[in-house]
CSV table of C-alpha atoms in Angstrom, one decimal:
chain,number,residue,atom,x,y,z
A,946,UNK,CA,5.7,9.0,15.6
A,947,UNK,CA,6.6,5.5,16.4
A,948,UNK,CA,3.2,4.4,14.7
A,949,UNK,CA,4.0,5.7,11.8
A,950,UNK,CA,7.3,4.4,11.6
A,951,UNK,CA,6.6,1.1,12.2
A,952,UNK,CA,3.8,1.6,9.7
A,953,UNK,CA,6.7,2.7,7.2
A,954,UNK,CA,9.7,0.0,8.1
A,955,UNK,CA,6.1,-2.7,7.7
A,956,UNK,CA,5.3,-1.3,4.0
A,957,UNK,CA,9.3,-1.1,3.3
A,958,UNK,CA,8.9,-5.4,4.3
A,959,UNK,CA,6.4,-6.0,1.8
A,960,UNK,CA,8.9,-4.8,-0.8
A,961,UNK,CA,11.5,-7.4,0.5
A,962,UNK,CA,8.7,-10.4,1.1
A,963,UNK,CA,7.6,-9.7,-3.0
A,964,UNK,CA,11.5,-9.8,-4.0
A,965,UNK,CA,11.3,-13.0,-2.0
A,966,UNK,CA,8.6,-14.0,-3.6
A,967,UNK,CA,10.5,-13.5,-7.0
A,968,UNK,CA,13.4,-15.3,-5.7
A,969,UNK,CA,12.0,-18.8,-4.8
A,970,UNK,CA,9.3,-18.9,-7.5
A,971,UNK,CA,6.0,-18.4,-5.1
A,972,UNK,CA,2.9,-18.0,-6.9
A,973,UNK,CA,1.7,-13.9,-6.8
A,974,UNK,CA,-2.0,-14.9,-6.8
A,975,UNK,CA,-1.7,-17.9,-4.2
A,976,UNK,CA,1.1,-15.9,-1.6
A,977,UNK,CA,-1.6,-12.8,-1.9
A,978,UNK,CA,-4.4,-14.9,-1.4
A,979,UNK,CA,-2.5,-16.3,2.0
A,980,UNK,CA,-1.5,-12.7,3.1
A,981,UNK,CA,-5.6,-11.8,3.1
A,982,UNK,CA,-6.2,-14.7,5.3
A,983,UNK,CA,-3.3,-14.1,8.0
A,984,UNK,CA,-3.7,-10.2,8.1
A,985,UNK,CA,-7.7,-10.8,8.3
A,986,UNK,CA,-7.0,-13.6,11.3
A,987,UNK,CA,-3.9,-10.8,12.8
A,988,UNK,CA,-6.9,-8.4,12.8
A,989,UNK,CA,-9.6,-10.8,14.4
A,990,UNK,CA,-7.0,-11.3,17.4
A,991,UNK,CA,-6.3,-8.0,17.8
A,992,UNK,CA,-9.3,-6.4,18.7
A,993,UNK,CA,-10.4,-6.6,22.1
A,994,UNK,CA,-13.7,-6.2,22.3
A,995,UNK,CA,-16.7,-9.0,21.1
A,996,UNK,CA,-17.3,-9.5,17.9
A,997,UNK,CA,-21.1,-9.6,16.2
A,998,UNK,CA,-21.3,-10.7,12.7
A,999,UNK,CA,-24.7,-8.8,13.0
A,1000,UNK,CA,-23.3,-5.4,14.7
A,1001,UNK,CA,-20.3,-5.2,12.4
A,1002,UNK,CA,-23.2,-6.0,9.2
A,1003,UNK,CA,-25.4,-2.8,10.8
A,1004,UNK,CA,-22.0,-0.6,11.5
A,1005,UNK,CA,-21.8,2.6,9.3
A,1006,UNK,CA,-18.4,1.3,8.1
A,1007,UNK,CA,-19.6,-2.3,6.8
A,1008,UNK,CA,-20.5,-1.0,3.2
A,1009,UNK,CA,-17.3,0.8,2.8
A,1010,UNK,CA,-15.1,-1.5,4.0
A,1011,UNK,CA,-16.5,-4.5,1.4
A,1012,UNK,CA,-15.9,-1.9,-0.8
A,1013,UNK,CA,-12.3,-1.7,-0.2
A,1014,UNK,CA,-12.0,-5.1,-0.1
A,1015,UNK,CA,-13.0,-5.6,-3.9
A,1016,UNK,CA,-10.8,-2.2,-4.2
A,1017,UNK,CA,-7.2,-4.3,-2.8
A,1018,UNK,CA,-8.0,-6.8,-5.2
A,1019,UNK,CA,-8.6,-4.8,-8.4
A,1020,UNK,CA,-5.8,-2.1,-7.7
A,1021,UNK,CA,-2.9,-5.4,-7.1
A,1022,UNK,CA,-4.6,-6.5,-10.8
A,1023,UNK,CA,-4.2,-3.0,-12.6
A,1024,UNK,CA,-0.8,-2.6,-10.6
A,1025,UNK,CA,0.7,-6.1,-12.5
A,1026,UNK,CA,-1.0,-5.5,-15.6
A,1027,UNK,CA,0.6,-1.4,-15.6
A,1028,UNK,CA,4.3,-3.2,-14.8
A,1029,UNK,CA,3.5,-5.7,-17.5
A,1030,UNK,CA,2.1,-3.3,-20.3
A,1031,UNK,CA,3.4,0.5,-19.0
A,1032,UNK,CA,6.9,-0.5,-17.2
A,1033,UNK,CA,7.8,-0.9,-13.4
A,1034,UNK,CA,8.8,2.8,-13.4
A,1035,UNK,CA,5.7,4.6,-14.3
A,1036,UNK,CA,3.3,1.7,-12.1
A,1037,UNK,CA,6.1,2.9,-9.0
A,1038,UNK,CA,5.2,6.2,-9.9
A,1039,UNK,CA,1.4,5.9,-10.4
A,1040,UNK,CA,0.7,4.6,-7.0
A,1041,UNK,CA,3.1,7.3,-5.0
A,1042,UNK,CA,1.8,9.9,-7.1
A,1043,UNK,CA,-1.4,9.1,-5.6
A,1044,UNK,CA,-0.7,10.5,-2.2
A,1045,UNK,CA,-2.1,13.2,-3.4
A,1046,UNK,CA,-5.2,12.7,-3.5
A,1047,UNK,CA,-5.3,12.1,0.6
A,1048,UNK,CA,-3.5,15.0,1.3
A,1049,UNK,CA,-5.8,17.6,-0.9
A,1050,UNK,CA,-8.5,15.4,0.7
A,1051,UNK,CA,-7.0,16.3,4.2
A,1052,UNK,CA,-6.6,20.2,3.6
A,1053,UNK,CA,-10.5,20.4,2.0
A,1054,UNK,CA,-12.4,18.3,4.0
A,1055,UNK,CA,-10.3,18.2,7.5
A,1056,UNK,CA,-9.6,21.4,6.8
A,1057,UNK,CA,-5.9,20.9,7.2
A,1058,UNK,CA,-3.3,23.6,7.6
A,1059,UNK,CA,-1.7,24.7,4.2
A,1060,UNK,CA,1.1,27.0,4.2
A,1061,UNK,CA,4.1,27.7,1.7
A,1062,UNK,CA,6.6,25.6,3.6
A,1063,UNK,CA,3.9,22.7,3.4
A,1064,UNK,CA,2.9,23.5,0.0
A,1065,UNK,CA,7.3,23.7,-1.2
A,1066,UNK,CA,7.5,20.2,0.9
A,1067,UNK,CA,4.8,18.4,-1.1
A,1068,UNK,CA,5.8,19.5,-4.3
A,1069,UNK,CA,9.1,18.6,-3.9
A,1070,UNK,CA,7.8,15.2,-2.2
A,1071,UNK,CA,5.6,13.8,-6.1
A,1072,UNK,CA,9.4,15.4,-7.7
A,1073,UNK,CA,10.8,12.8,-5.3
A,1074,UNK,CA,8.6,9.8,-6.1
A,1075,UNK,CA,9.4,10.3,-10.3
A,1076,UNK,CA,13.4,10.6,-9.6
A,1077,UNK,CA,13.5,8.0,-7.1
A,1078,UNK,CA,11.5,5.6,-9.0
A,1079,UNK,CA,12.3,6.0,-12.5
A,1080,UNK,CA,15.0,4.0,-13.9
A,1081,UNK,CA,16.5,5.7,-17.3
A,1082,UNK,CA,17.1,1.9,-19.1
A,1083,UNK,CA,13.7,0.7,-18.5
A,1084,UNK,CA,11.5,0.1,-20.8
A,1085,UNK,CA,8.5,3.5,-20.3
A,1086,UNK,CA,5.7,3.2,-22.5
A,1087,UNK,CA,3.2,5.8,-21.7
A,1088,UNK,CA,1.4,5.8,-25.0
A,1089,UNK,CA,0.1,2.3,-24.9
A,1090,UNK,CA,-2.4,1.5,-22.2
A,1091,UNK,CA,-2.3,4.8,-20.4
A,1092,UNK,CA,-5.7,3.9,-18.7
A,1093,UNK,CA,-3.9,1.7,-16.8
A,1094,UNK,CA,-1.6,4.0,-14.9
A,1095,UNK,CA,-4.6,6.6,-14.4
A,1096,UNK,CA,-6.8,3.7,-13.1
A,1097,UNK,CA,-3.6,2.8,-10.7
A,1098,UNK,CA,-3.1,6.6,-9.7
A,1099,UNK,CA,-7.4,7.3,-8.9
A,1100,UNK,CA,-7.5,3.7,-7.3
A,1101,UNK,CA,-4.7,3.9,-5.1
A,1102,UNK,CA,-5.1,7.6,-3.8
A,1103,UNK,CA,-8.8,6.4,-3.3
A,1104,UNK,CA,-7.8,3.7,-1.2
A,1105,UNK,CA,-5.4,5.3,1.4
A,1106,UNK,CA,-8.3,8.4,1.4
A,1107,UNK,CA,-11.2,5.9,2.3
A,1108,UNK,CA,-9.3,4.0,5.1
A,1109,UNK,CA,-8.8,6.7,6.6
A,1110,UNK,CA,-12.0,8.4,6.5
A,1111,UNK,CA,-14.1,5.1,7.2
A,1112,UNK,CA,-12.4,4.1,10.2
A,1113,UNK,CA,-13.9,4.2,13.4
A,1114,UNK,CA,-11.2,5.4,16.1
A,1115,UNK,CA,-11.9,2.6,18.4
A,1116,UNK,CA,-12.3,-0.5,15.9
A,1117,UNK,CA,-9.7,0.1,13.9
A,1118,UNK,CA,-8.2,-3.8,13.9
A,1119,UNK,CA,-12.1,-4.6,13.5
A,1120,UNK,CA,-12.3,-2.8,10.3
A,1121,UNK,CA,-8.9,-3.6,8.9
A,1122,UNK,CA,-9.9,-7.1,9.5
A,1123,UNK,CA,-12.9,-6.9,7.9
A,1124,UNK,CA,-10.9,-5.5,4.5
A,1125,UNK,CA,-8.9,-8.3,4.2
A,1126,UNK,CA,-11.5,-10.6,5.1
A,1127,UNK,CA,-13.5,-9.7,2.0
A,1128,UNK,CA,-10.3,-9.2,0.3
A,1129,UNK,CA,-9.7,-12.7,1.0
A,1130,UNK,CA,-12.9,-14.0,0.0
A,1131,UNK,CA,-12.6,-12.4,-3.7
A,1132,UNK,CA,-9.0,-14.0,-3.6
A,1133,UNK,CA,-9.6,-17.5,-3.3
A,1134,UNK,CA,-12.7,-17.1,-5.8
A,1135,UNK,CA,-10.3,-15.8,-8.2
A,1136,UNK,CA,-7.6,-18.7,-7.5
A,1137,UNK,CA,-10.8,-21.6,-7.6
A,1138,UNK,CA,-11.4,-19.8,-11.2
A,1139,UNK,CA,-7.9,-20.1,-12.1
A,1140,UNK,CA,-7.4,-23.4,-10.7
A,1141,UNK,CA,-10.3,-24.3,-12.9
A,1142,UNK,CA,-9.0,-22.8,-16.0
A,1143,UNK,CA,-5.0,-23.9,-15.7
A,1144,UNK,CA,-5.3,-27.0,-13.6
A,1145,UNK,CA,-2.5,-25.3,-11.6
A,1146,UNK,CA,-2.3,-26.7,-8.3
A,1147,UNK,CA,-2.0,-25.0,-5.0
A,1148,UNK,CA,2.1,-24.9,-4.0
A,1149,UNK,CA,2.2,-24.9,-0.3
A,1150,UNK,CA,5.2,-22.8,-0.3
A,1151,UNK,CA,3.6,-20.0,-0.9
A,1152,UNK,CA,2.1,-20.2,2.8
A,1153,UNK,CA,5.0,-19.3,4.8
A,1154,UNK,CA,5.9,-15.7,2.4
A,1155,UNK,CA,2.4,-15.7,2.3
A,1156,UNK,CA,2.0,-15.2,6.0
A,1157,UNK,CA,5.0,-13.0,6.6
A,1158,UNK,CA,3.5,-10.9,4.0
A,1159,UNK,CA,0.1,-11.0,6.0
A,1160,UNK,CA,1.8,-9.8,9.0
A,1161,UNK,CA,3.3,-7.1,7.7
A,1162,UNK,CA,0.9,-5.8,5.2
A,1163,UNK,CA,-1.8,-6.0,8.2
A,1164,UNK,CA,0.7,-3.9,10.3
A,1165,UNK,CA,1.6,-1.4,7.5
A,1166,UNK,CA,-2.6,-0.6,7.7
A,1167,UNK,CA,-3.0,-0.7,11.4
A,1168,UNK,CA,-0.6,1.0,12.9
A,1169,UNK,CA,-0.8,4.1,9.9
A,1170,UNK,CA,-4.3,4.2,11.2
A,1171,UNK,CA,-3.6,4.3,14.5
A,1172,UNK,CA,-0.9,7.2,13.5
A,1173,UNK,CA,-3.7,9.3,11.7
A,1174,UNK,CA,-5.9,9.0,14.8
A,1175,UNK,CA,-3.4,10.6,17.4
A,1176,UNK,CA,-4.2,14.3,18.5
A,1177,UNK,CA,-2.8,17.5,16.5
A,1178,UNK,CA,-1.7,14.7,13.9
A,1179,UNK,CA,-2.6,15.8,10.1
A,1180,UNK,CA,-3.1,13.5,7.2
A,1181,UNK,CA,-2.0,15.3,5.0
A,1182,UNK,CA,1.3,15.7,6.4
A,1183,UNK,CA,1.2,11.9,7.4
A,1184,UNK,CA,0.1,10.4,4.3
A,1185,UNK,CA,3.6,12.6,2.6
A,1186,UNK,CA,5.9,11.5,5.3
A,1187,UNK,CA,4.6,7.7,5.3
A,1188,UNK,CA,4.8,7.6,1.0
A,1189,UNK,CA,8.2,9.4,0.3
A,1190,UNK,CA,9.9,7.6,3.6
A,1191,UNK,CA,8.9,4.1,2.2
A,1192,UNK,CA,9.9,5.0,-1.4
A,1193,UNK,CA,12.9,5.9,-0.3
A,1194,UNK,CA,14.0,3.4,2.3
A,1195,UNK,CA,12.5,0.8,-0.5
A,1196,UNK,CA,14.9,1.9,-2.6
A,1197,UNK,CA,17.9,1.8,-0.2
A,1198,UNK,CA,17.0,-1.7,0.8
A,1199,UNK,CA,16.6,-2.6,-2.7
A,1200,UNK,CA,20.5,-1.6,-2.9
A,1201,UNK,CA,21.9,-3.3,0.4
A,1202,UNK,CA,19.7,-6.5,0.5
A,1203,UNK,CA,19.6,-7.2,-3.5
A,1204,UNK,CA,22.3,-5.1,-4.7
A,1205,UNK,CA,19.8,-3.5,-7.5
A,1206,UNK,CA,21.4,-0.7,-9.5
A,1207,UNK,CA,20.9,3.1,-7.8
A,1208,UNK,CA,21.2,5.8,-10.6
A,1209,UNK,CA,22.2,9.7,-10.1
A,1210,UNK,CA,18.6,10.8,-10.6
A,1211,UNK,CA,17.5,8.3,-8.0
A,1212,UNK,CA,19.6,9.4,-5.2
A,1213,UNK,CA,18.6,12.7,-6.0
A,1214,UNK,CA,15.1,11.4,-5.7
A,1215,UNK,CA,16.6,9.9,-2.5
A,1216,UNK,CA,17.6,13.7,-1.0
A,1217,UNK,CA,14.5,15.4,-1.9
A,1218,UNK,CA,13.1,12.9,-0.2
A,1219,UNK,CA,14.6,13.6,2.7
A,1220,UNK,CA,14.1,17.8,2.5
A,1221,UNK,CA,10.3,17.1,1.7
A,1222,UNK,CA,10.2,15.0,4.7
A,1223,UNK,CA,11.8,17.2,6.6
A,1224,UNK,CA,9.9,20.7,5.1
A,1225,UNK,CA,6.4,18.6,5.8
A,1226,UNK,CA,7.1,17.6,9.5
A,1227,UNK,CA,8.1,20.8,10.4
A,1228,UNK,CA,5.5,23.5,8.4
């Protein structure tokens, strides 16, 4: 289980780098453009065999993974513009909902153990994700772009499902590497287009949080992969665990590092957590 911790403590570090990001004024667009870049050139390094711009072109995975390239790009847009126009709360909960997705995915198509302890455990894991992640005095509009949180919830689930189903066992750095380089590539387009259009200049502070975030964005991908891929290991049950355990410990760090207001329903988000974890791991 180490992989999938480190995969967890990773995602729960993107949460700080972002508050970070907040904190000294970094440009979202130009640190995210940065983070594609450094997790593309972690991945490059990484793998140990040769790399062929022609083999990986003629590879069963290419297609897919340019796919998800364009996918990390649009899904960060719909996530912003669900904070901006739905509230923080119900963009938190849109994307964590979406585990499901990858775990019915798992039980159909792997055909993946389901029994009641499993089922209790993964209902009580999405009840986790709405009380942890909902904050009463927010601002929730549901009513008013709703298409936005729906596109967040397909997209996202979509996502964690396809890497894990495109990934070939032994090129996993090759294909996360290839993500993020076309993730990249759609990136900087996007920030020439802007540059363009604002005449806002390229702050080179964003590169240092921008390659921090690289590093552990590229590790939160690699090393859940690597997780997924070890024998009598379920996604289903991984994909729960790896969501609810980086909600969680999200929200705790949010708390110690940035003192950010816990309420009652959160730490009781916080404890089922915990009892899903717990009920998932050992059905």
């Amino acid at each position: 289980m180490i992989y999938l911790l480190i995969s967890i403590l990773s995602s729960t570090a993107i949460f700080v780098v972002f508050k970070l990001f907040k904190k000294y004024e970094i440009n979202i667009l130009q640190g995210i453009v940065v983070n594609y870049f450094t997790a593309s050139t972690l991945g490059f390094l990484l793998y140990k065999g040769s790399i062929s711009p022609t083999e990986i072109i003629a590879s069963g995975w290419f297609i897919p993974a340019i796919a998800l390239g364009f996918l990390f790009i649009a899904i960060f847009n719909v996530l912003g513009l669900t904070a901006q126009k739905n509230g923080l709360s119900v963009a938190s909960v849109a994307s964590k909902m979406s585990v499901i997705i990858p775990v019915i995915f798992g039980i159909i198509v792997f055909n993946e153990s389901v029994g009641t302890q499993k089922i209790i455990g993964i209902i009580l894991a999405l009840i986790a994700v709405y009380l942890t992640a909902v904050k009463p005095k927010e601002n929730v509009v549901l009513t008013q772009s709703i298409y936005l949180p729906i596109l967040l919830f397909l997209g996202s689930g979509i996502i964690d499902t396809s890497i894990n189903y495109f990934a070939p066992d032994d090129k996993i750095a090759l294909f996360s590497a290839t993500i993020f380089t076309m993730a990249a590539i759609i990136g900087t387009t996007l920030l020439i287009g802007k540059r363009i259009k604002t005449k806002i200049k390229f702050n080179f502070k964003s590169i240092p949080l921008g390659i921090a975030l690289g590093l552990v964005n590229y590790c939160s991908i690699h090393f859940l992969l690597m997780a997924l891929r070890l024998e009598n290991t379920e996604s289903s049950t991984l994909f729960t665990i790896n969501h609810i355990a980086i909600l969680a410990l999200s929200t705790l760090t949010g708390l110690i590092l940035f003192k950010e207001k816990i309420f009652k329903m959160n730490w009781v988000g916080i404890i089922l957590a915990l009892i899903s974890i717990a009920l998932v791991t050992l059905a």
